[in-house]
XYZ file of C-alpha atoms in Angstrom:
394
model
C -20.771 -169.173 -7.234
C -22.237 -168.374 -10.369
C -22.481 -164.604 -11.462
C -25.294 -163.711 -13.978
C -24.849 -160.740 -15.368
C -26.991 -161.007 -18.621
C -29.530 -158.410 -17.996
C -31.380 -159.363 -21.066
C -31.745 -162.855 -20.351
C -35.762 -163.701 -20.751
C -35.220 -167.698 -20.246
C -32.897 -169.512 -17.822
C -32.726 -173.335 -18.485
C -30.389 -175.414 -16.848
C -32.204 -178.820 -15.624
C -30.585 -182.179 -15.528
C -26.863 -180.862 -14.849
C -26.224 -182.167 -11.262
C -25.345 -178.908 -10.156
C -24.148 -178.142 -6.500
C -24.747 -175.134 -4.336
C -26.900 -172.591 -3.997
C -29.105 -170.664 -5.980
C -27.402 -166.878 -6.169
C -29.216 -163.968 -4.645
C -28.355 -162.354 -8.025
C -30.798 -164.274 -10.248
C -33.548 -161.983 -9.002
C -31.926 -158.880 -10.039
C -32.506 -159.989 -14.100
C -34.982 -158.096 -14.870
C -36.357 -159.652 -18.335
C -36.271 -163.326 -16.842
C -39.474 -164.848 -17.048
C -39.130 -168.625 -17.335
C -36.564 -170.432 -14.879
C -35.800 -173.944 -15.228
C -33.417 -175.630 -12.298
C -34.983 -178.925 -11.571
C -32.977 -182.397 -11.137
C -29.985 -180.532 -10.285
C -28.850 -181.300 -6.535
C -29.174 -177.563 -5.157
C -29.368 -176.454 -2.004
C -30.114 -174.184 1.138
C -33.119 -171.846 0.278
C -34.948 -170.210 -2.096
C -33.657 -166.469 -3.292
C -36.533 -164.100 -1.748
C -36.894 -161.645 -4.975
C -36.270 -164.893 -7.442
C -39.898 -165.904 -6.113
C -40.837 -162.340 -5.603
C -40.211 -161.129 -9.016
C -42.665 -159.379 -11.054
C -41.985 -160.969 -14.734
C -41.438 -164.326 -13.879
C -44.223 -166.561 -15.165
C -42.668 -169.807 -15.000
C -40.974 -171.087 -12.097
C -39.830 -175.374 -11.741
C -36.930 -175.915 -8.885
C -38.055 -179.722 -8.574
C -36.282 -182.734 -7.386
C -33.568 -180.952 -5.979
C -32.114 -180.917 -2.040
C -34.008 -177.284 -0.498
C -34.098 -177.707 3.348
C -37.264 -177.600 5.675
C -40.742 -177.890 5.200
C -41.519 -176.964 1.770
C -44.572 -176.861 -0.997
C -45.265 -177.929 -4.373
C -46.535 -175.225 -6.620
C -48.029 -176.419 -10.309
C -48.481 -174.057 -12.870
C -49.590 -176.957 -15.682
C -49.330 -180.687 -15.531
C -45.780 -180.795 -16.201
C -44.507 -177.626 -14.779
C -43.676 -178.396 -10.642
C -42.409 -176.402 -8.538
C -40.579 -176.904 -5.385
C -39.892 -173.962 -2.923
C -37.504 -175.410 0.119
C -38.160 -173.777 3.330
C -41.191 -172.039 2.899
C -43.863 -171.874 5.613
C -47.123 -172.494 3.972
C -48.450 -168.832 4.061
C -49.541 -167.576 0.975
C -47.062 -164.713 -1.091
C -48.649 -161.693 -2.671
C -45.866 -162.376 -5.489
C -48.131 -165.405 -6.916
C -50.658 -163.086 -8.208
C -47.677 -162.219 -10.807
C -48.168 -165.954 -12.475
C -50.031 -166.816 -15.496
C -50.838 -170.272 -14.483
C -51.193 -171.481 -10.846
C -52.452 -174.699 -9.445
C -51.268 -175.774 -5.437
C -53.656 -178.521 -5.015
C -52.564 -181.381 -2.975
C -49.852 -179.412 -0.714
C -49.576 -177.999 3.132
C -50.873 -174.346 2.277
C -52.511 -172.556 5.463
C -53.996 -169.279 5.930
C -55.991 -167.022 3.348
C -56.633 -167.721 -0.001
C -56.128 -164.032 -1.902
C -58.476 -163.002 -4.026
C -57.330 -160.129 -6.274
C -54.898 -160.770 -9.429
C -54.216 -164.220 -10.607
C -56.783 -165.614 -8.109
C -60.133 -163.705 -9.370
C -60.049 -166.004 -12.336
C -59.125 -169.324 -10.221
C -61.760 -172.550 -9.028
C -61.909 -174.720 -6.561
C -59.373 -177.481 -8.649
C -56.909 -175.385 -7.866
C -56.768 -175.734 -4.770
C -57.906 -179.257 -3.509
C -56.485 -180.981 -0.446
C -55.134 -177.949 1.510
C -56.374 -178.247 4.873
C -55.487 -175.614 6.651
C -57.029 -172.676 3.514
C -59.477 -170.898 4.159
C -61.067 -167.768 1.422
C -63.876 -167.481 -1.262
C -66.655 -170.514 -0.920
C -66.293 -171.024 -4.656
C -62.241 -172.100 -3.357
C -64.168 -174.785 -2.334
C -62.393 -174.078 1.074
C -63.965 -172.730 4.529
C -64.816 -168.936 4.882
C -62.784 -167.032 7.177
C -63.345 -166.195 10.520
C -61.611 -164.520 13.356
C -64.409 -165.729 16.239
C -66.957 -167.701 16.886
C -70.129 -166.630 17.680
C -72.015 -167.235 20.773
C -74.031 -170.821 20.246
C -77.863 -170.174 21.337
C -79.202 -172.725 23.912
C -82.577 -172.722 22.144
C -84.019 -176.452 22.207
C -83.792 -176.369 18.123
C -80.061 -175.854 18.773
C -80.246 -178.725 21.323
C -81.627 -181.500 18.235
C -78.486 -180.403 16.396
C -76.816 -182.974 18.871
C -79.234 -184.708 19.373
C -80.675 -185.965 15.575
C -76.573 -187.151 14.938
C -76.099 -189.704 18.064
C -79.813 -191.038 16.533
C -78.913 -191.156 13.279
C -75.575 -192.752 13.831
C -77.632 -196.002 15.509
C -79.523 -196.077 12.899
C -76.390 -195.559 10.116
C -73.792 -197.308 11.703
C -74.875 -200.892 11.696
C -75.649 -200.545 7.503
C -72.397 -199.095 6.937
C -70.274 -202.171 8.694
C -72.394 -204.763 6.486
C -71.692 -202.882 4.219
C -68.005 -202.821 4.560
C -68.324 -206.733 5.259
C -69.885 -207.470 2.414
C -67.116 -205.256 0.323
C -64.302 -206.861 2.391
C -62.580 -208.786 -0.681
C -62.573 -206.175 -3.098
C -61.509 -203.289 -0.328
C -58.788 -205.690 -0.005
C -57.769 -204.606 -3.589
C -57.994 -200.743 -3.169
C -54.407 -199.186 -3.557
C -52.315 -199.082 -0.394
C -50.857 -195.594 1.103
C -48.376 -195.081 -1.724
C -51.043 -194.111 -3.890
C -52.289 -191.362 -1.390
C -49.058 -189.887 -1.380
C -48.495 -189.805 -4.696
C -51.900 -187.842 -5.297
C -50.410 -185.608 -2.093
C -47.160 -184.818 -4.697
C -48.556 -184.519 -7.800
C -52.261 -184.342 -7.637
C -55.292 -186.455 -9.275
C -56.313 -186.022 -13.313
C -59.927 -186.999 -14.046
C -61.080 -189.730 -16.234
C -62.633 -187.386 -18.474
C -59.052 -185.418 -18.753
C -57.613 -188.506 -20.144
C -60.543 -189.564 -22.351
C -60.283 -186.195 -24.152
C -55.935 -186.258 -23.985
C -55.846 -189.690 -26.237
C -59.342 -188.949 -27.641
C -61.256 -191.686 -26.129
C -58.149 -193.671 -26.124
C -58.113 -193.712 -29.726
C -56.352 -196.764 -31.123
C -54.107 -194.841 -33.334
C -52.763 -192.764 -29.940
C -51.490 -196.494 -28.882
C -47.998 -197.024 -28.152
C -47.736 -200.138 -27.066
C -49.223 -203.191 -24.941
C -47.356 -204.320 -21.707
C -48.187 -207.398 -18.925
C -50.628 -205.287 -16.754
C -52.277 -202.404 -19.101
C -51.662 -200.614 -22.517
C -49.495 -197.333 -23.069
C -51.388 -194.215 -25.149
C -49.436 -191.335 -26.411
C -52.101 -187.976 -25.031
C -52.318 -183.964 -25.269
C -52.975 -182.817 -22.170
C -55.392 -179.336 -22.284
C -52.148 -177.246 -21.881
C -50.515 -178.383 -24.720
C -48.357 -180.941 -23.274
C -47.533 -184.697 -24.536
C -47.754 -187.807 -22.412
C -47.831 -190.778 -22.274
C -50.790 -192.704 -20.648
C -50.241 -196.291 -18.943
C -53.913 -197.136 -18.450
C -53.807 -200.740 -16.351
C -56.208 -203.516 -17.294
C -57.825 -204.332 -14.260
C -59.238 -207.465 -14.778
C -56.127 -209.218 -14.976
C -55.587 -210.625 -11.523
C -52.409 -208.599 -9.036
C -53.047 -205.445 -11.103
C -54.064 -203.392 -8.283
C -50.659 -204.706 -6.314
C -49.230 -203.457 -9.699
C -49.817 -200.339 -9.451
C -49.488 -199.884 -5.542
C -45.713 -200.671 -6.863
C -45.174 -198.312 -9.316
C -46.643 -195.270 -7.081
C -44.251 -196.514 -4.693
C -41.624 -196.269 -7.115
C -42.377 -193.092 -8.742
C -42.741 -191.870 -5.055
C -39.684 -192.574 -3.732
C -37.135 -192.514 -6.788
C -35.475 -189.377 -8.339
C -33.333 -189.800 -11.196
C -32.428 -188.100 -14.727
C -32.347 -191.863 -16.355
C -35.757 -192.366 -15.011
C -39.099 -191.629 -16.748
C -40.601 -189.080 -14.822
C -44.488 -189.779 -13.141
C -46.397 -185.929 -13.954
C -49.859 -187.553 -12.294
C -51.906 -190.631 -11.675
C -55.558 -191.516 -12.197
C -56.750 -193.435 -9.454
C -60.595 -194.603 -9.186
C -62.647 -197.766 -8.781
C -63.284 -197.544 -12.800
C -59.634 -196.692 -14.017
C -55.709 -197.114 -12.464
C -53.777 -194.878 -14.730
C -49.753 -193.108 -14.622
C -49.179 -190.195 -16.781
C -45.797 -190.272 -17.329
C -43.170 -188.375 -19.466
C -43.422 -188.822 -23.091
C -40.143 -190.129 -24.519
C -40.174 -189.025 -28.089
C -37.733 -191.406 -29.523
C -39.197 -195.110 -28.834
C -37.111 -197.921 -27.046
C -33.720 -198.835 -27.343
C -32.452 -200.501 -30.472
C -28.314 -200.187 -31.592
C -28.323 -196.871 -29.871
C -25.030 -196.663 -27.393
C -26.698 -195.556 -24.069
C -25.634 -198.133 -21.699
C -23.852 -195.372 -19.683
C -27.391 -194.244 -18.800
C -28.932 -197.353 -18.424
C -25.891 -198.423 -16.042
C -26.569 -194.901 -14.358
C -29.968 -195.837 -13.442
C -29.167 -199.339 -12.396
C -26.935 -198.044 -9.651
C -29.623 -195.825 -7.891
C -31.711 -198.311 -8.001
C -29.446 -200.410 -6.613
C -27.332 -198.073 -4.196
C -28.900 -194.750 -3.857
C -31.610 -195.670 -1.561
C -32.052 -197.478 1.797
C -33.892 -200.168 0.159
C -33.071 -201.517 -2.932
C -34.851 -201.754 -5.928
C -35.205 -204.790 -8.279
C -36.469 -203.992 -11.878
C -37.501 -207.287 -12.759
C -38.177 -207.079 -16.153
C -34.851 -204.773 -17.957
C -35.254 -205.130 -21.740
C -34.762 -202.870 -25.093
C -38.096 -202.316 -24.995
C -38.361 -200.662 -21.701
C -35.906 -198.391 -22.105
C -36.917 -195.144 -23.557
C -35.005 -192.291 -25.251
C -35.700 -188.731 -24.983
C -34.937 -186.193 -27.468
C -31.555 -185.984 -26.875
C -30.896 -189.453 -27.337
C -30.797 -190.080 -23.302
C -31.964 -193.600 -21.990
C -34.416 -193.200 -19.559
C -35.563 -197.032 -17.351
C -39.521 -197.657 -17.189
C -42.570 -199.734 -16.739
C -41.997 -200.329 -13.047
C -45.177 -203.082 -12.547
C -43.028 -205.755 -11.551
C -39.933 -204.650 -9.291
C -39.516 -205.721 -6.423
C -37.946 -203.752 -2.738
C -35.313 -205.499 -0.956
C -34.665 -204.412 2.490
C -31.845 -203.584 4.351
C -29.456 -206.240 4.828
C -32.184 -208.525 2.371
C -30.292 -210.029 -0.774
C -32.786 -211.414 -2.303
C -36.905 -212.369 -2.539
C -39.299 -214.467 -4.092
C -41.891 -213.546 -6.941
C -44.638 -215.565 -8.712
C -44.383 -212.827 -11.668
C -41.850 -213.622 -14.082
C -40.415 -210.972 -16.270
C -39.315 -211.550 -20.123
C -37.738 -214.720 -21.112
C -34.134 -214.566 -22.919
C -33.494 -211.431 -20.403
C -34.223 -212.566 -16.681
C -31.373 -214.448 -14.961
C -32.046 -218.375 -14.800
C -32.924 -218.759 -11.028
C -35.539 -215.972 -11.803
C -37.158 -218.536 -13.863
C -36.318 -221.659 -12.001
C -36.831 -220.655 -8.557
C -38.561 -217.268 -8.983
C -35.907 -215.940 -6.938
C -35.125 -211.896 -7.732
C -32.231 -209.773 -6.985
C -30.165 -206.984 -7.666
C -27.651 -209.133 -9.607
C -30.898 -210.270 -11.786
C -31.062 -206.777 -13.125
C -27.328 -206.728 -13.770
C -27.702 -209.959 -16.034
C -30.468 -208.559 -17.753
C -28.224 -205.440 -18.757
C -25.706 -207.917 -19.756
C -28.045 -209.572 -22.540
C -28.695 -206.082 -23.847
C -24.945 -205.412 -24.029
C -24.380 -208.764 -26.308
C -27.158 -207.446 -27.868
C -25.947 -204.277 -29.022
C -22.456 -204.921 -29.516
């Protein structure tokens, strides 16, 4: 147990230190504290009631960490998510206390307030919550504890009547319609895209146009297989970077159904983080973490490289195949940290499933030979490909 007795403290940062337990009651009683940082850490149990009660606190980001029951994401900006384990869906009065708010995408139920924090507030921030109900400019349902008597006046009568015509009429044009679309619906990202807009919420076109200023050439950091990277500014100040996928090249859409499934499902501190996707029949795009310091070179980080490797490997109940390790995609943050990326190309093995096959080869002089004879991919395919960087660096 951890006892904070720094009554000045105004900033509490302790992410990516895989620390256990709980979060101490005590926290809440600082006073000053207004930013809290906790995320990738691996704590547990619940959330403190007066750490998300308190008055000051204007920042708030508990993600990817192990909080029990039915919980909510909470996003102040773009990069700032937060996670509150065990909480119900009902709205707290404490959220009027934030500076920045934005729940879209989540489980909320009940009333959206309207005084403080949420006077100011739009519809965007608070898409995809079913159960809300509140202002009309929420862009949710008004509020109602009854409804009233229905009249049985024959006008009331057409308003069943007109739909079961209309949909004789409508029906027919829509299923050509869908016929006719059948091979390119056959293309549209699978479920895994859903749920990544359910945790972490849709950015517009426009949003990205005006982050890499119309995907200026000089905000270009690189050219992959399926798409291009761009280095962006999001409109709070924070930098990305941008993989916008070229969708004309054929299995780009499968692409990116695997890297949402990817992002989705993985959590790990040598893994580029996912902030949001772009998903539309115009544009597939992943905002991801920008890694300031480029790719790996003769920098010494094959303890984080190995690190990632082995959840891949081992830390879920399928396993996931890279396909395509090399210097290039692995990044390094400020600290000097490898972080794994470009996902486009792995592969899941099942349980009990050692290997697979794949059309899509990865990068010659780093993919295992029967990856290129046989296109035959497995877990011990990404281990050779870490052993080519090793003789390279050494």
């Amino acid at each position: 147990m951890v006892s904070f007795q720094m009554r000045n403290l105004g900033e509490l940062s302790i992410e990516n230190n895989d620390i256990y337990g709980s979060i101490p009651d005590c926290i809440g009683n600082l006073s000053l504290l207004q930013k809290v940082f906790l995320s990738s850490n691996r704590l547990a149990s619940s959330i403190p009631v007066n750490l998300w009660k308190h008055e000051n606190l204007l920042y708030l980001n508990l993600s990817f960490n192990y909080f029990k029951g039915r919980g909510i994401y909470l996003s102040w900006t773009y990069h700032t998510i937060i996670y509150l384990g065990q909480y119900q869906g009902l709205w707290p009065e404490a959220l009027q206390y934030l500076k920045y708010l934005n729940v879209s995408f989540n489980q909320l139920s009940g009333e959206i307030p309207s005084g403080g924090l949420f006077a100011n507030l739009t519809a965007k921030s608070f898409l995809a919550n079913k159960g809300c109900c509140g202002r009309p400019d929420f862009g949710v349902p008004p509020c109602s504890s009854h409804n009233t008597q229905k009249s049985k006046t024959p006008l009331n009568r057409l308003t069943y009547i007109l739909p079961v015509i209309a949909s004789t009429i409508i029906l027919p044009a829509v299923i050509y319609m869908l016929a006719k679309n059948q091979k390119r619906n056959a293309e549209i990202p699978s479920s895994d895209t859903n749920l990544m807009a359910e945790e972490h919420g849709f950015i517009s076109y426009n949003d990205l146009c005006r982050a890499t200023n119309d995907f200026c050439e000089s905000n270009s950091l690189g050219v992959g297989g399926f798409g291009s990277v761009y280095k962006g500014i999001l409109f709070d100040g924070t930098t990305v970077a941008i993989k916008v996928l070229n969708l004309q090249r054929e299995g780009t859409y499968k692409s990116f159904d695997t890297e949402c499934k990817v992002w989705r499902t993985m959590r790990h501190r040598n893994l580029v983080k996912v902030i949001t996707i772009c998903s539309s029949p115009d544009i597939r795009a992943l905002v991801l973490e920008y890694i300031s310091n480029g790719s790996l070179e003769n920098v010494n980080i094959l303890v984080d490289i190995s690190s990632a490797l082995e959840y891949l490997h081992h830390g879920q109940l399928e396993v996931v195949v890279h396909c395509d390790l090399k210097p290039s995609n692995i990044l390094l943050d400020d600290d000097m940290v490898g972080h794994v990326a470009d996902f486009d190309i792995a592969k899941y093995l099942a349980e009990n499933q050692d290997n697979t096959q794949t059309k899509t080869l990865g990068t010659i002089g780093y993919v295992a030979p029967e990856y290129g004879l046989e296109g035959k991919v497995s877990a011990r395919g990404d281990v050779y490909s870490f052993g080519i960087m090793m003789l390279e660096i050494f």
